[in-house]
Amino acid sequence: MAPKYVNEKAQAAKDRKSSAKEAEKAAKEKAAEDRMWKEAGEGAKSKAQAKRDEEAKQRAVSSRMDVHETAAKKAEAKRLAEEEEAALSRAKPKPGKVSGPKVTHHQLTLTREQEEAERAEQAKQRQLASKREVDEASYGRLVDTANANRQDDTVAASGVDEAIQALSTLSTGEAPGSVDKHPEKRARAAWQAYEAANLPLLKMEKPGLKQSQYRDMLWKSWQKSPDNPLVAAGKK
């Protein structure tokens, strides 16, 4: 059965639009998150964070360039395939020799592209499945990490509150129960732990919402949560 014909120009344009939308979406989400943390009291970015942001921008630009380059290569491959097909159609078969159906370079190219698309879709499905498993297992890993730190650094931790305090103690060198002089420095880590623990529960309670809606709901509850270091320090 002959492979289904794909309009490569339309597909290339579609790929460019999709990549551009994804890059734009990622940039907007990152800008929103940075603005959120700045308003929450995290302060100016560190040099390392600024460097990471610059590298991310450069990767986004490089990705867009790769999309354009890929589209140009596909267009050139299509042109060569059309020229080859035209040359084959002009060639006369030799008398007395029966040959089987020929597979053109263009057909081979289409077949390879179809196989690549199928592999990409399978990889995407595996990634989505893995992401769902990560969401459900994030809280368990957090508690396991805290318990491992208890064995290595003699820090006892159990549950979300003690896990966050244990991780904070290991990173800041402060003993549990001491006055937290810089709660804003561990606000992001505490928020990530809070989100990992509560997001799966919220999805079960309110199924069918968008990821951004779940995060907004969690962020509002975080502003009043005792798990928030800024709330515990009396800054909220």
Short mmCIF file of C-alpha atoms in Angstrom, two decimals:
data_model
loop_
_atom_site.label_atom_id
_atom_site.label_comp_id
_atom_site.label_asym_id
_atom_site.label_seq_id
_atom_site.Cartn_x
_atom_site.Cartn_y
_atom_site.Cartn_z
CA MET A 1 0.00 0.00 0.00
CA ALA A 2 1.48 3.35 -1.03
CA PRO A 3 2.27 5.75 1.84
CA LYS A 4 -0.14 8.58 2.34
CA TYR A 5 1.00 11.76 0.58
CA VAL A 6 1.88 14.62 2.92
CA ASN A 7 1.98 18.22 1.76
CA GLU A 8 5.45 19.07 3.00
CA LYS A 9 5.13 22.84 2.65
CA ALA A 10 1.96 22.84 4.71
CA GLN A 11 3.52 20.48 7.23
CA ALA A 12 6.67 22.62 7.49
CA ALA A 13 4.56 25.74 8.04
CA LYS A 14 2.54 23.89 10.65
CA ASP A 15 5.74 22.75 12.41
CA ARG A 16 7.08 26.31 12.44
CA LYS A 17 3.86 27.66 13.90
CA SER A 18 3.76 24.92 16.53
CA SER A 19 7.39 25.51 17.56
CA ALA A 20 6.88 29.27 17.69
CA LYS A 21 3.76 28.88 19.82
CA GLU A 22 5.54 26.51 22.21
CA ALA A 23 8.50 28.87 22.55
CA GLU A 24 6.19 31.84 23.12
CA LYS A 25 4.15 29.88 25.68
CA ALA A 26 7.29 28.79 27.55
CA ALA A 27 8.60 32.37 27.61
CA LYS A 28 5.29 33.70 28.95
CA GLU A 29 5.09 31.04 31.65
CA LYS A 30 8.65 31.71 32.78
CA ALA A 31 8.11 35.49 32.83
CA ALA A 32 4.94 35.00 34.89
CA GLU A 33 6.70 32.72 37.38
CA ASP A 34 9.67 35.10 37.75
CA ARG A 35 7.28 38.01 38.32
CA MET A 36 5.34 35.97 40.87
CA TRP A 37 8.45 35.15 42.89
CA LYS A 38 9.70 38.70 42.74
CA GLU A 39 6.39 39.96 44.14
CA ALA A 40 6.49 37.22 46.81
CA GLY A 41 9.77 38.60 48.16
CA GLU A 42 12.40 36.44 46.52
CA GLY A 43 14.16 39.57 45.23
CA ALA A 44 16.50 40.11 42.32
CA LYS A 45 17.83 37.14 40.41
CA SER A 46 21.22 35.74 41.27
CA LYS A 47 23.98 35.80 38.71
CA ALA A 48 23.61 32.05 38.23
CA GLN A 49 19.86 32.40 37.60
CA ALA A 50 20.44 35.27 35.18
CA LYS A 51 22.97 33.14 33.34
CA ARG A 52 20.52 30.22 33.16
CA ASP A 53 17.82 32.53 31.82
CA GLU A 54 20.15 33.85 29.13
CA GLU A 55 21.10 30.31 28.12
CA ALA A 56 17.41 29.39 27.92
CA LYS A 57 16.79 32.36 25.60
CA GLN A 58 19.70 31.32 23.40
CA ARG A 59 18.35 27.76 23.20
CA ALA A 60 14.93 29.11 22.19
CA VAL A 61 16.50 31.20 19.40
CA SER A 62 18.56 28.21 18.27
CA SER A 63 15.42 26.04 18.24
CA ARG A 64 13.62 28.50 15.98
CA MET A 65 16.62 28.59 13.63
CA ASP A 66 16.64 24.79 13.52
CA VAL A 67 12.95 24.77 12.54
CA HIS A 68 13.60 27.14 9.63
CA GLU A 69 16.65 25.14 8.55
CA THR A 70 14.66 21.89 8.66
CA ALA A 71 11.89 23.42 6.56
CA ALA A 72 14.44 24.57 3.97
CA LYS A 73 15.99 21.09 3.83
CA LYS A 74 12.57 19.49 3.35
CA ALA A 75 11.76 21.91 0.55
CA GLU A 76 15.06 21.12 -1.17
CA ALA A 77 14.48 17.36 -0.77
CA LYS A 78 11.03 17.71 -2.28
CA ARG A 79 12.41 19.67 -5.24
CA LEU A 80 15.05 17.01 -5.91
CA ALA A 81 12.45 14.25 -5.63
CA GLU A 82 10.18 15.98 -8.12
CA GLU A 83 13.07 16.40 -10.56
CA GLU A 84 13.93 12.72 -10.17
CA GLU A 85 10.33 11.66 -10.77
CA ALA A 86 10.17 13.85 -13.87
CA ALA A 87 13.38 12.30 -15.22
CA LEU A 88 12.06 8.79 -14.58
CA SER A 89 8.77 9.53 -16.32
CA ARG A 90 10.65 10.69 -19.43
CA ALA A 91 12.84 7.58 -19.52
CA LYS A 92 11.55 4.80 -21.83
CA PRO A 93 11.58 1.19 -20.54
CA LYS A 94 13.81 -1.25 -22.42
CA PRO A 95 11.88 -3.61 -24.76
CA GLY A 96 11.49 -7.22 -23.65
CA LYS A 97 12.34 -6.49 -20.04
CA VAL A 98 9.60 -6.49 -17.45
CA SER A 99 10.51 -4.65 -14.30
CA GLY A 100 8.65 -4.51 -11.03
CA PRO A 101 7.28 -1.32 -9.52
CA LYS A 102 9.99 1.20 -8.68
CA VAL A 103 10.19 3.01 -5.39
CA THR A 104 11.24 6.61 -5.94
CA HIS A 105 13.42 8.68 -3.68
CA HIS A 106 10.40 10.83 -2.91
CA GLN A 107 8.39 7.80 -1.76
CA LEU A 108 11.24 6.67 0.45
CA THR A 109 11.44 10.15 1.94
CA LEU A 110 7.71 10.16 2.67
CA THR A 111 7.95 6.73 4.28
CA ARG A 112 10.81 7.82 6.52
CA GLU A 113 8.97 10.97 7.53
CA GLN A 114 5.86 8.96 8.40
CA GLU A 115 7.92 6.57 10.53
CA GLU A 116 9.61 9.50 12.28
CA ALA A 117 6.22 11.08 13.00
CA GLU A 118 4.97 7.81 14.50
CA ARG A 119 8.06 7.50 16.68
CA ALA A 120 7.68 11.11 17.81
CA GLU A 121 4.04 10.50 18.76
CA GLN A 122 4.99 7.37 20.71
CA ALA A 123 7.73 9.29 22.53
CA LYS A 124 5.22 12.04 23.33
CA GLN A 125 2.77 9.54 24.80
CA ARG A 126 5.54 7.97 26.89
CA GLN A 127 6.54 11.42 28.14
CA LEU A 128 2.95 12.25 29.13
CA ALA A 129 2.61 8.93 30.96
CA SER A 130 5.91 9.54 32.74
CA LYS A 131 4.80 13.04 33.74
CA ARG A 132 1.60 11.69 35.27
CA GLU A 133 3.64 9.17 37.25
CA VAL A 134 5.98 11.94 38.42
CA ASP A 135 3.05 14.06 39.64
CA GLU A 136 1.71 11.18 41.70
CA ALA A 137 5.13 10.16 43.05
CA SER A 138 6.54 13.64 43.85
CA TYR A 139 5.31 13.67 47.42
CA GLY A 140 6.63 10.17 48.11
CA ARG A 141 10.07 11.10 46.79
CA LEU A 142 10.14 14.22 48.96
CA VAL A 143 9.48 12.21 52.12
CA ASP A 144 11.95 9.51 51.05
CA THR A 145 14.62 12.17 50.50
CA ALA A 146 14.00 13.63 53.93
CA ASN A 147 14.27 10.20 55.55
CA ALA A 148 17.52 9.49 53.66
CA ASN A 149 18.92 12.80 54.90
CA ARG A 150 17.97 11.76 58.41
CA GLN A 151 20.27 8.74 58.13
CA ASP A 152 23.17 10.62 56.52
CA ASP A 153 23.03 13.89 58.47
CA THR A 154 21.21 12.85 61.66
CA VAL A 155 18.18 14.95 60.83
CA ALA A 156 14.78 13.45 61.75
CA ALA A 157 11.89 14.19 59.38
CA SER A 158 8.44 12.78 58.69
CA GLY A 159 5.48 14.29 56.79
CA VAL A 160 5.43 17.45 54.68
CA ASP A 161 6.25 19.97 57.46
CA GLU A 162 9.28 18.09 58.83
CA ALA A 163 10.50 17.16 55.33
CA ILE A 164 10.56 20.83 54.31
CA GLN A 165 12.30 21.83 57.56
CA ALA A 166 14.84 19.03 57.19
CA LEU A 167 15.68 19.99 53.61
CA SER A 168 15.95 23.64 54.67
CA THR A 169 18.22 22.76 57.62
CA LEU A 170 20.59 20.83 55.39
CA SER A 171 20.82 23.70 52.92
CA THR A 172 21.12 26.57 55.43
CA GLY A 173 22.98 24.89 58.29
CA GLU A 174 20.42 26.07 60.89
CA ALA A 175 19.14 23.71 63.57
CA PRO A 176 15.40 22.90 63.74
CA GLY A 177 13.57 25.25 66.09
CA SER A 178 16.01 28.15 65.60
CA VAL A 179 14.75 31.56 64.47
CA ASP A 180 14.33 31.61 60.72
CA LYS A 181 16.17 34.79 59.71
CA HIS A 182 15.77 34.35 55.95
CA PRO A 183 12.47 32.57 55.19
CA GLU A 184 12.34 34.03 51.70
CA LYS A 185 15.46 32.06 50.72
CA ARG A 186 13.64 28.75 51.13
CA ALA A 187 10.21 29.92 49.96
CA ARG A 188 10.60 28.43 46.48
CA ALA A 189 11.68 25.00 47.74
CA ALA A 190 8.83 24.97 50.26
CA TRP A 191 6.35 25.97 47.55
CA GLN A 192 7.54 23.17 45.26
CA ALA A 193 7.09 20.67 48.08
CA TYR A 194 3.63 22.06 48.86
CA GLU A 195 2.62 21.90 45.19
CA ALA A 196 3.93 18.34 44.77
CA ALA A 197 2.01 17.17 47.83
CA ASN A 198 -1.30 18.90 47.10
CA LEU A 199 -1.60 18.94 43.31
CA PRO A 200 -2.58 15.23 42.94
CA LEU A 201 -5.19 15.62 45.69
CA LEU A 202 -6.62 18.74 44.08
CA LYS A 203 -6.84 16.99 40.71
CA MET A 204 -8.82 14.17 42.27
CA GLU A 205 -11.16 16.61 44.04
CA LYS A 206 -11.67 18.87 41.01
CA PRO A 207 -10.99 16.87 37.82
CA GLY A 208 -11.04 18.40 34.35
CA LEU A 209 -9.39 21.78 35.04
CA LYS A 210 -6.35 23.23 33.30
CA GLN A 211 -2.90 22.99 34.87
CA SER A 212 -2.78 26.78 35.27
CA GLN A 213 -6.11 26.74 37.14
CA TYR A 214 -4.85 24.10 39.55
CA ARG A 215 -1.70 26.13 40.21
CA ASP A 216 -3.70 29.33 40.80
CA MET A 217 -5.87 27.54 43.37
CA LEU A 218 -2.81 26.09 45.11
CA TRP A 219 -1.08 29.49 45.11
CA LYS A 220 -4.06 31.13 46.84
CA SER A 221 -4.13 28.46 49.53
CA TRP A 222 -0.32 28.73 49.85
CA GLN A 223 -0.63 32.40 50.84
CA LYS A 224 -2.37 31.31 54.06
CA SER A 225 -0.67 27.96 54.60
CA PRO A 226 1.56 27.40 57.65
CA ASP A 227 3.86 25.50 55.26
CA ASN A 228 4.75 28.89 53.73
CA PRO A 229 7.95 30.16 55.43
CA LEU A 230 6.84 33.77 54.93
CA VAL A 231 3.57 33.06 56.73
CA ALA A 232 5.39 31.28 59.55
CA ALA A 233 7.76 34.25 59.91
CA GLY A 234 4.85 36.69 60.17
CA LYS A 235 5.56 38.41 56.85
CA LYS A 236 2.21 37.60 55.26
#
